[in-house]
Amino acid sequence: MREGECEIMSLNSLAEGKGIGTALLSEVEKAAREQDCRLLKLVTTNDNTHALRFYQRRGFVLSKISIGAVEEARKLKPEIPLIGSDGIPIRDEIELVKVLGD
Ligand SMILES: CC(C)(COP(=O)(O)OP(=O)(O)OC[C@H]1O[C@@H](n2cnc3c(N)ncnc32)[C@H](O)[C@@H]1OP(=O)(O)O)[C@@H](O)C(=O)NCCC(=O)NCCS
């Protein structure tokens, strides 16, 4: 959390489809509100359609698309996989935000 913004660096559910991700996200939101953060933010990649669905259904909106950002990062970190979820090439970073109202 910094300057009124809370960034989710990683959100991982080890047993999907049981409400764990939703519970984790709601705890993050609670903690952010307690720290007077007005914005929740995260970055995912273009292949992660599951996460894009998950977050948008929970009030997040797309705020930035960095075309080719993963391809650039891969030049420094060649271990970043070429192919991600559902066989989709991993190329871009997508930022999502949720404004925390009163
Ligand atoms: C994205 C991610 C965090 C979601 O976590 P999750 O634990 O599967 O999330 P939930 O179980 O709360 O919600 C998933 C679906 O299961 C449903 N669900 C919730 N509780 C349920 C239950 N008891 N029984 C059946 N389904 C349930 C939810 O309704 C939800 O569907 P909806 O969006 O249509 O409402 C998880 O897929 C994950 O860890 N992915 C890999 C890492 C990643 O990509 N992280 C995000 C990028 S930063």
Coordinates of N, CA and C and ligand atoms in Angstrom, one line a residue:
M1 N 0.9 -1.2 0.0 CA 0.0 0.0 0.0 C 0.9 1.2 0.0
R2 N 0.5 2.2 -0.9 CA 1.4 3.4 -1.0 C 0.5 4.5 -1.5
E3 N 0.6 5.6 -0.9 CA 0.0 6.9 -1.4 C -1.5 6.6 -1.8
G4 N -2.3 6.0 -0.9 CA -3.7 5.8 -1.1 C -4.0 4.7 -2.1
E5 N -3.0 4.0 -2.6 CA -3.3 2.9 -3.5 C -2.8 1.6 -2.9
C6 N -3.5 0.5 -3.2 CA -3.1 -0.8 -2.8 C -2.9 -1.7 -4.0
E7 N -1.8 -2.2 -4.2 CA -1.5 -3.1 -5.3 C -1.4 -4.5 -4.9
I8 N -2.2 -5.4 -5.6 CA -2.2 -6.8 -5.4 C -1.0 -7.4 -6.2
M9 N 0.0 -7.9 -5.5 CA 1.2 -8.4 -6.2 C 1.0 -9.8 -6.7
S10 N 0.2 -10.6 -5.9 CA -0.1 -12.0 -6.3 C -1.3 -12.4 -5.5
L11 N -2.2 -13.1 -6.2 CA -3.4 -13.7 -5.6 C -3.5 -15.1 -6.1
N12 N -3.3 -16.1 -5.2 CA -3.3 -17.5 -5.6 C -4.2 -18.3 -4.8
S13 N -5.1 -19.0 -5.5 CA -6.0 -19.9 -4.8 C -5.6 -21.4 -5.2
L14 N -5.3 -22.1 -4.1 CA -4.8 -23.5 -4.4 C -5.9 -24.5 -4.6
A15 N -7.2 -24.1 -4.3 CA -8.3 -24.9 -4.6 C -9.4 -24.0 -5.2
E16 N -9.4 -24.0 -6.5 CA -10.3 -23.0 -7.2 C -11.7 -23.4 -7.2
G17 N -12.6 -22.4 -7.3 CA -14.0 -22.6 -7.5 C -14.7 -22.9 -6.2
K18 N -14.0 -22.6 -5.0 CA -14.7 -22.9 -3.7 C -14.8 -21.6 -2.9
G19 N -14.6 -20.5 -3.5 CA -14.8 -19.2 -2.8 C -13.6 -18.6 -2.2
I20 N -12.4 -19.3 -2.3 CA -11.2 -18.9 -1.6 C -10.7 -17.6 -2.2
G21 N -10.6 -17.5 -3.6 CA -10.2 -16.2 -4.2 C -11.1 -15.1 -3.8
T22 N -12.4 -15.3 -3.8 CA -13.3 -14.2 -3.4 C -13.0 -13.8 -2.0
A23 N -12.8 -14.7 -1.1 CA -12.5 -14.4 0.3 C -11.2 -13.7 0.5
L24 N -10.2 -14.1 -0.3 CA -8.9 -13.4 -0.2 C -9.0 -12.0 -0.7
L25 N -9.7 -11.8 -1.8 CA -9.9 -10.5 -2.3 C -10.7 -9.6 -1.4
S26 N -11.7 -10.1 -0.7 CA -12.4 -9.3 0.2 C -11.6 -8.9 1.4
E27 N -10.7 -9.8 1.8 CA -9.8 -9.4 3.0 C -8.8 -8.3 2.5
V28 N -8.3 -8.4 1.3 CA -7.4 -7.3 0.8 C -8.2 -6.0 0.8
E29 N -9.4 -6.0 0.3 CA -10.2 -4.8 0.2 C -10.5 -4.2 1.6
K30 N -10.7 -5.1 2.5 CA -11.0 -4.6 3.9 C -9.7 -4.0 4.5
A31 N -8.6 -4.6 4.3 CA -7.3 -4.1 4.8 C -7.0 -2.7 4.1
A32 N -7.3 -2.7 2.8 CA -7.0 -1.4 2.0 C -7.8 -0.3 2.6
R33 N -9.1 -0.6 2.8 CA -10.0 0.5 3.3 C -9.5 0.9 4.7
E34 N -9.1 0.0 5.5 CA -8.6 0.3 6.9 C -7.4 1.3 6.8
Q35 N -6.6 1.2 5.7 CA -5.4 2.0 5.5 C -5.8 3.2 4.7
D36 N -7.1 3.5 4.5 CA -7.6 4.7 3.7 C -7.1 4.6 2.3
C37 N -6.9 3.5 1.7 CA -6.6 3.4 0.3 C -7.9 3.5 -0.5
R38 N -7.9 4.3 -1.6 CA -9.1 4.6 -2.4 C -9.1 3.7 -3.7
L39 N -7.9 3.1 -3.9 CA -7.8 2.3 -5.2 C -7.1 1.0 -5.0
L40 N -7.7 0.0 -5.5 CA -7.1 -1.3 -5.6 C -6.6 -1.5 -7.0
K41 N -5.4 -2.1 -7.2 CA -4.8 -2.2 -8.5 C -4.1 -3.5 -8.6
L42 N -4.0 -4.0 -9.8 CA -3.2 -5.2 -10.1 C -2.9 -5.3 -11.6
V43 N -1.9 -6.1 -11.8 CA -1.5 -6.4 -13.2 C -1.6 -7.9 -13.5
T44 N -2.2 -8.2 -14.6 CA -2.2 -9.6 -15.1 C -1.7 -9.6 -16.5
T45 N -1.7 -10.8 -17.1 CA -1.2 -10.9 -18.5 C -2.4 -11.3 -19.4
N46 N -2.2 -11.1 -20.7 CA -3.3 -11.2 -21.7 C -3.9 -12.6 -21.8
D47 N -3.1 -13.6 -21.4 CA -3.5 -15.0 -21.5 C -4.5 -15.4 -20.3
N48 N -4.4 -14.6 -19.3 CA -5.1 -15.0 -18.0 C -6.6 -14.6 -18.1
T49 N -7.3 -15.2 -19.0 CA -8.7 -14.8 -19.2 C -9.6 -15.2 -17.9
H50 N -9.1 -16.2 -17.2 CA -9.8 -16.6 -16.0 C -9.8 -15.4 -15.0
A51 N -8.5 -14.9 -14.8 CA -8.4 -13.8 -13.8 C -9.1 -12.5 -14.3
L52 N -9.1 -12.3 -15.6 CA -9.8 -11.1 -16.2 C -11.3 -11.2 -15.9
R53 N -11.8 -12.4 -16.0 CA -13.2 -12.6 -15.7 C -13.5 -12.4 -14.3
F54 N -12.6 -13.1 -13.5 CA -12.8 -13.1 -12.0 C -12.8 -11.6 -11.5
Y55 N -11.8 -10.8 -11.9 CA -11.7 -9.5 -11.3 C -12.9 -8.6 -11.9
Q56 N -13.2 -8.7 -13.2 CA -14.2 -7.8 -13.7 C -15.6 -8.1 -13.1
R57 N -15.8 -9.4 -12.7 CA -17.1 -9.7 -12.0 C -17.1 -9.2 -10.6
R58 N -15.9 -8.8 -10.1 CA -15.8 -8.3 -8.8 C -15.5 -6.8 -8.7
G59 N -15.9 -6.1 -9.7 CA -15.9 -4.6 -9.7 C -14.7 -3.9 -10.3
F60 N -13.7 -4.7 -10.8 CA -12.5 -4.1 -11.4 C -12.8 -3.7 -12.8
V61 N -12.1 -2.7 -13.3 CA -12.2 -2.3 -14.7 C -10.8 -2.2 -15.3
L62 N -10.7 -2.5 -16.6 CA -9.4 -2.4 -17.3 C -8.9 -0.9 -17.2
S63 N -7.7 -0.7 -16.9 CA -7.2 0.7 -16.8 C -6.0 1.0 -17.7
K64 N -5.3 -0.1 -18.1 CA -4.1 0.2 -18.9 C -3.7 -1.2 -19.6
I65 N -3.4 -1.1 -20.9 CA -2.9 -2.3 -21.6 C -1.5 -1.9 -22.1
S66 N -0.5 -2.6 -21.6 CA 0.9 -2.4 -22.1 C 1.2 -3.5 -23.1
I67 N 1.1 -3.0 -24.4 CA 1.3 -4.0 -25.5 C 2.7 -4.4 -25.5
G68 N 2.9 -5.7 -25.6 CA 4.3 -6.3 -25.7 C 5.1 -6.2 -24.5
A69 N 4.6 -5.8 -23.3 CA 5.4 -5.6 -22.1 C 6.0 -6.9 -21.7
V70 N 5.3 -8.0 -21.8 CA 5.9 -9.3 -21.4 C 7.0 -9.7 -22.4
E71 N 6.8 -9.4 -23.6 CA 7.9 -9.7 -24.6 C 9.2 -9.0 -24.3
E72 N 9.0 -7.7 -23.8 CA 10.2 -6.9 -23.4 C 10.8 -7.5 -22.1
A73 N 10.0 -7.9 -21.2 CA 10.5 -8.4 -19.9 C 11.2 -9.8 -20.2
R74 N 10.7 -10.5 -21.2 CA 11.4 -11.8 -21.5 C 12.8 -11.6 -22.0
K75 N 13.1 -10.5 -22.6 CA 14.5 -10.3 -23.1 C 15.4 -10.3 -21.9
L76 N 15.0 -9.8 -20.7 CA 15.8 -9.8 -19.5 C 15.7 -11.1 -18.7
K77 N 14.5 -11.7 -18.8 CA 14.2 -12.9 -18.1 C 13.7 -14.0 -19.0
P78 N 14.6 -14.6 -19.7 CA 14.2 -15.6 -20.8 C 13.3 -16.7 -20.2
E79 N 13.4 -16.9 -18.9 CA 12.6 -18.1 -18.3 C 11.1 -17.8 -18.3
I80 N 10.7 -16.6 -18.6 CA 9.2 -16.3 -18.7 C 8.6 -17.1 -19.8
P81 N 7.6 -18.0 -19.6 CA 7.1 -18.9 -20.6 C 6.6 -18.1 -21.8
L82 N 6.6 -18.7 -23.0 CA 6.1 -18.1 -24.2 C 4.6 -18.3 -24.3
I83 N 4.1 -19.4 -23.8 CA 2.7 -19.8 -23.9 C 2.1 -19.9 -22.5
G84 N 0.9 -19.3 -22.3 CA 0.3 -19.3 -21.0 C -1.0 -20.1 -21.0
S85 N -2.0 -19.6 -20.2 CA -3.3 -20.3 -20.1 C -3.9 -20.6 -21.4
D86 N -4.6 -21.7 -21.5 CA -5.3 -22.1 -22.7 C -4.5 -22.0 -24.0
G87 N -3.2 -22.1 -23.9 CA -2.4 -22.1 -25.1 C -2.2 -20.7 -25.7
I88 N -2.5 -19.7 -25.0 CA -2.5 -18.3 -25.5 C -1.0 -17.8 -25.3
P89 N -0.4 -17.2 -26.4 CA 0.9 -16.6 -26.2 C 0.9 -15.4 -25.2
I90 N 1.9 -15.4 -24.3 CA 1.9 -14.3 -23.3 C 2.7 -13.2 -23.9
R91 N 2.0 -12.0 -24.1 CA 2.6 -10.9 -24.7 C 2.5 -9.6 -23.9
D92 N 1.2 -9.3 -23.4 CA 0.9 -8.0 -22.9 C 0.6 -8.0 -21.4
E93 N 0.8 -6.9 -20.8 CA 0.3 -6.7 -19.4 C -1.0 -5.9 -19.4
I94 N -1.9 -6.3 -18.6 CA -3.2 -5.6 -18.4 C -3.4 -5.2 -17.0
E95 N -3.6 -3.9 -16.8 CA -3.8 -3.4 -15.4 C -5.3 -3.2 -15.2
L96 N -5.7 -3.6 -14.0 CA -7.1 -3.4 -13.6 C -7.2 -2.7 -12.3
V97 N -8.2 -1.8 -12.2 CA -8.3 -1.1 -10.9 C -9.8 -1.2 -10.4
K98 N -9.9 -1.0 -9.1 CA -11.2 -0.9 -8.5 C -11.2 0.3 -7.5
V99 N -12.1 1.2 -7.8 CA -12.2 2.4 -6.9 C -13.0 2.0 -5.7
L100 N -12.4 2.2 -4.5 CA -13.1 1.9 -3.2 C -13.9 3.1 -2.8
G101 N -15.2 2.9 -2.9 CA -16.1 4.0 -2.4 C -16.3 4.0 -0.9
D102 N -17.2 4.8 -0.4 CA -17.5 4.8 1.0 C -18.4 3.6 1.5
Ligands
LIG1 C1 -8.1 -16.1 -10.1 C2 -8.2 -17.0 -8.8 C3 -7.5 -16.2 -7.7 C4 -9.7 -17.2 -8.4 O1 -9.7 -17.9 -7.2 P1 -10.9 -19.0 -6.9 O2 -10.6 -19.5 -5.5 O3 -11.1 -19.9 -7.9 O4 -12.1 -18.0 -6.8 P2 -13.6 -18.3 -6.2 O5 -13.7 -19.7 -5.9 O6 -13.9 -17.3 -5.1 O7 -14.4 -17.8 -7.5 C5 -14.3 -18.5 -8.7 C6 -15.7 -19.0 -9.1 O8 -16.1 -20.1 -8.3 C7 -17.4 -19.8 -7.8 N1 -17.6 -20.3 -6.4 C8 -17.4 -19.7 -5.3 N2 -17.7 -20.5 -4.2 C9 -18.1 -21.6 -4.7 C10 -18.5 -22.8 -4.1 N3 -18.5 -23.0 -2.8 N4 -18.8 -23.9 -5.0 C11 -18.7 -23.7 -6.3 N5 -18.3 -22.6 -6.9 C12 -18.0 -21.5 -6.1 C13 -17.6 -18.3 -7.8 O9 -18.9 -18.0 -7.9 C14 -16.7 -17.9 -9.0 O10 -17.5 -17.8 -10.1 P3 -18.1 -16.4 -10.6 O11 -16.9 -15.5 -10.9 O12 -18.9 -16.8 -11.8 O13 -18.9 -15.9 -9.5 C15 -7.6 -18.4 -9.1 O14 -8.1 -18.9 -10.3 C16 -6.1 -18.4 -9.1 O15 -5.4 -18.5 -8.1 N6 -5.5 -18.4 -10.4 C17 -4.1 -18.5 -10.6 C18 -3.3 -17.3 -10.1 C19 -3.8 -16.1 -10.8 O16 -4.0 -16.0 -12.0 N7 -4.0 -15.0 -10.0 C20 -4.6 -13.8 -10.5 C21 -3.7 -12.9 -11.2 S1 -2.9 -11.7 -10.2

